[in-house]
Amino acid sequence: MTPVTALSVASEIYPLIKTGGLADVAGALPSALLRHGITMRTLVPGYPAVMAGIESALPVHSFSMLFGGPARLLTAHKGNLELLVLDAPHLYNRPGSPYSAPDGKDWPDNAYRFAALARTAAEIGQGLVPSFVPDLVHAHDWQAGLTAAYLRYSGKPSPATVFTVHNLAFQGQFPRELLATLGLPPGAFSVDGVEYYGSIGYMKAGLQLSDRITTVSPAYALEIQGPEAGMGLDGLLRQRSAQLTGILNGIDEAVWNPATDKRITATYDLATLSARAANTRSVRELFDLSPDPDRLLLGVISRLSWQKGLDLLLEALPVLRAERIQLALLGAGDPDLEARFKAAAEAYPGEIGVMIGYDEDLAHLIQAGADALLVPSRFEPCGLTQLCALRYGAVPVVARVGGLSDTVVDANEMAIAAGVATGVQFSPVTGDMLSAALGKTRALFADRAAWQALQRNGMSADVSWRNPAQHYAQLYRSLLASRPRSNA
Ligand code: ADP
């Protein structure tokens, strides 16, 4: 096995900074790739949480001026993660989320903040850090989208490039007037380059200019080639479909393991499934739900946004109540959805419990205690919560879209008879179909043997990084074999 070195470029990475699934993927992929002979380092922005969390930081390069101020590149690590950190205080040292200010508005200089990330990635790809010259650069989502553009328009030999779409809905579009300030030549502003409907498209650039494109499930890879999920990029994706593959995400089995999880009330595994009940009791207590084990306890752990379809759950509340299903919802996001869920909890105490916020510990406890976990997304590139749910024996109830349809086996008659069902799917994604799915879930729950079979099948499914890492390794190697190693 020839060793391969790869630079991953990500705007968030677990456990240092996380707003969504991208962080989980960026955090877990490097160690999963090691057994395939691939050494991966990850370039991340030096947000306050990153600067505070890294270990043994050493400067390896300084920039006198990087988009408005001086900056340093540090090598560092966090646990097993090998990092390159772009310490640019004028771009990253501020409160709020990686993408938006505390008032929820996008940072006005996001174009520069993420151009700086991409340009640094490109320079590392071309030898900026002599001790680490990668064979391949793997960029994630729009924040890293310009990496391939900086490589392409530098005119210098470049490493191989892979671009992964975690969510096509966030595309990073900025005014064309920025082109020169971004350090891109006029020729880059073309339909074969970074131009996107008259603007500069960061996601577009990554899709257009990278050697290979991946997205995070086979179903989403197909969906984004159509007009609805393609969100303006479907034409380009159809053109490049020979370079596009879907590779499912896994979950980090060390972080998500009900047999060893320190964040839950009682640990358990397939052989001790009944111990799970202690977690269910804890969830009921925390969410002020009545202690009635005969009622189905439905969990939700989600960003509250249109994508996640939780407005449909509000529509389905009458059915939820008629089926005597209890709800424990942990989520944050859209203020209107937050207010409506809080109002529902006030209206139906003991039945509906809502916690607004982001809480990793509570997310683990809900996975360990809920009977079922609901993910009614309108679109879902891969989805991680349903994978955690499978592993924790919370039966996933999901919309039949994207990665949800690839990872949950619907409990239809055939799948039940074959002993392979792991959850409930519904389609189309409407309040009525969600209501019907809740009725079906309740009926399955009433049959204890059938329910336990679903739980056991789910807990036995392989949701680890083993298969995905093998796919990425194959992709990297076939790409490297197909092109001259121009900077070797
Ligand atoms: P997305 O990246 O679109 O938000 P994913 O399902 O791919 O959705 O990943 C979401 C990740 O964030 C999961 O690991 C999930 O457990 C976590 N998560 C989402 N909302 C919350 C929350 N309110 N508190 C804790 N964890 C959350």
Tab-separated table of N, CA and C and ligand atoms in Angstrom, residues 18-22 24 167 256 301-303 307-308 330-332 357-360 363 367 380 382-386 388, ligand 1:
chain	number	residue	atom	x	y	z
A	18	LYS	N	-18.395	22.895	16.380
A	18	LYS	CA	-19.389	22.137	15.617
A	18	LYS	C	-20.694	22.898	15.526
A	19	THR	N	-21.211	23.046	14.288
A	19	THR	CA	-22.592	23.507	14.158
A	19	THR	C	-23.461	22.447	13.512
A	20	GLY	N	-22.853	21.433	12.908
A	20	GLY	CA	-23.661	20.406	12.252
A	20	GLY	C	-22.817	19.207	11.877
A	21	GLY	N	-23.390	18.383	11.009
A	21	GLY	CA	-22.780	17.099	10.666
A	21	GLY	C	-21.389	17.216	10.052
A	22	LEU	N	-21.113	18.305	9.343
A	22	LEU	CA	-19.792	18.479	8.736
A	22	LEU	C	-18.673	18.310	9.770
A	24	ASP	N	-18.689	16.557	12.490
A	24	ASP	CA	-18.543	15.143	12.858
A	24	ASP	C	-17.716	14.412	11.809
A	167	ASN	N	-24.055	19.857	2.206
A	167	ASN	CA	-25.394	20.429	2.092
A	167	ASN	C	-25.383	21.459	0.967
A	256	TRP	N	-20.098	7.566	20.118
A	256	TRP	CA	-21.488	7.087	20.152
A	256	TRP	C	-21.510	5.579	20.403
A	301	ILE	N	-33.827	15.571	17.908
A	301	ILE	CA	-32.594	16.336	18.173
A	301	ILE	C	-32.241	16.996	16.851
A	302	SER	N	-32.402	18.308	16.772
A	302	SER	CA	-32.314	18.888	15.435
A	302	SER	C	-32.070	20.385	15.439
A	303	ARG	N	-31.437	20.868	14.373
A	303	ARG	CA	-31.546	22.279	14.072
A	303	ARG	C	-33.013	22.529	13.748
A	307	GLN	N	-35.506	23.044	6.388
A	307	GLN	CA	-34.977	21.771	5.883
A	307	GLN	C	-35.424	20.587	6.736
A	308	LYS	N	-35.432	20.784	8.045
A	308	LYS	CA	-35.639	19.652	8.951
A	308	LYS	C	-37.116	19.265	9.095
A	330	LEU	N	-35.193	18.467	21.537
A	330	LEU	CA	-34.032	19.325	21.790
A	330	LEU	C	-33.653	19.973	20.472
A	331	GLY	N	-33.694	21.296	20.423
A	331	GLY	CA	-33.362	21.936	19.155
A	331	GLY	C	-33.215	23.425	19.307
A	332	ALA	N	-32.619	24.024	18.297
A	332	ALA	CA	-32.462	25.477	18.280
A	332	ALA	C	-32.399	25.926	16.836
A	357	GLY	N	-31.988	24.846	22.640
A	357	GLY	CA	-30.558	25.017	22.869
A	357	GLY	C	-29.781	23.913	22.192
A	358	TYR	N	-28.483	23.967	22.390
A	358	TYR	CA	-27.598	22.963	21.819
A	358	TYR	C	-26.896	22.274	22.967
A	359	ASP	N	-27.089	20.993	23.123
A	359	ASP	CA	-26.597	20.302	24.310
A	359	ASP	C	-26.179	18.876	23.945
A	360	GLU	N	-24.857	18.681	23.821
A	360	GLU	CA	-24.329	17.372	23.403
A	360	GLU	C	-24.721	16.263	24.391
A	363	ALA	N	-28.254	15.305	24.029
A	363	ALA	CA	-28.466	14.581	22.767
A	363	ALA	C	-28.167	13.091	22.963
A	367	GLN	N	-30.959	9.938	22.733
A	367	GLN	CA	-30.744	8.760	21.881
A	367	GLN	C	-30.853	7.474	22.706
A	380	GLU	N	-32.300	15.724	3.038
A	380	GLU	CA	-31.286	15.359	4.026
A	380	GLU	C	-30.117	14.697	3.322
A	382	CYS	N	-27.194	13.388	4.232
A	382	CYS	CA	-26.952	12.073	4.835
A	382	CYS	C	-27.781	11.954	6.099
A	383	GLY	N	-27.546	12.889	7.029
A	383	GLY	CA	-28.216	12.772	8.327
A	383	GLY	C	-27.363	11.919	9.243
A	384	LEU	N	-27.118	12.420	10.439
A	384	LEU	CA	-26.326	11.643	11.397
A	384	LEU	C	-27.177	11.173	12.559
A	385	THR	N	-28.226	11.951	12.886
A	385	THR	CA	-28.986	11.588	14.091
A	385	THR	C	-29.660	10.227	13.937
A	386	GLN	N	-30.090	9.891	12.702
A	386	GLN	CA	-30.720	8.572	12.545
A	386	GLN	C	-29.699	7.449	12.666
A	388	CYS	N	-27.042	7.573	14.741
A	388	CYS	CA	-26.868	7.436	16.197
A	388	CYS	C	-28.066	6.692	16.779
B	1	ADP	P1	-27.169	18.882	10.076
B	1	ADP	O1	-25.692	18.802	9.858
B	1	ADP	O2	-27.954	19.203	8.843
B	1	ADP	O3	-27.568	19.772	11.232
B	1	ADP	P2	-26.959	16.048	10.776
B	1	ADP	O4	-27.991	15.044	11.185
B	1	ADP	O5	-26.079	15.666	9.630
B	1	ADP	O6	-27.707	17.430	10.495
B	1	ADP	O7	-26.004	16.351	12.002
B	1	ADP	C1	-26.479	16.993	13.123
B	1	ADP	C2	-25.525	16.745	14.284
B	1	ADP	O8	-25.710	17.770	15.245
B	1	ADP	C3	-25.799	15.445	14.988
B	1	ADP	O9	-24.588	14.960	15.531
B	1	ADP	C4	-26.796	15.874	16.104
B	1	ADP	O10	-26.768	15.025	17.215
B	1	ADP	C5	-26.286	17.236	16.442
B	1	ADP	N1	-27.315	18.178	16.910
B	1	ADP	C6	-28.245	18.840	16.186
B	1	ADP	N2	-28.981	19.661	16.968
B	1	ADP	C7	-28.503	19.513	18.221
B	1	ADP	C8	-28.834	20.101	19.504
B	1	ADP	N3	-29.808	21.003	19.621
B	1	ADP	N4	-28.116	19.719	20.579
B	1	ADP	C9	-27.121	18.803	20.461
B	1	ADP	N5	-26.769	18.222	19.306
B	1	ADP	C10	-27.438	18.568	18.197
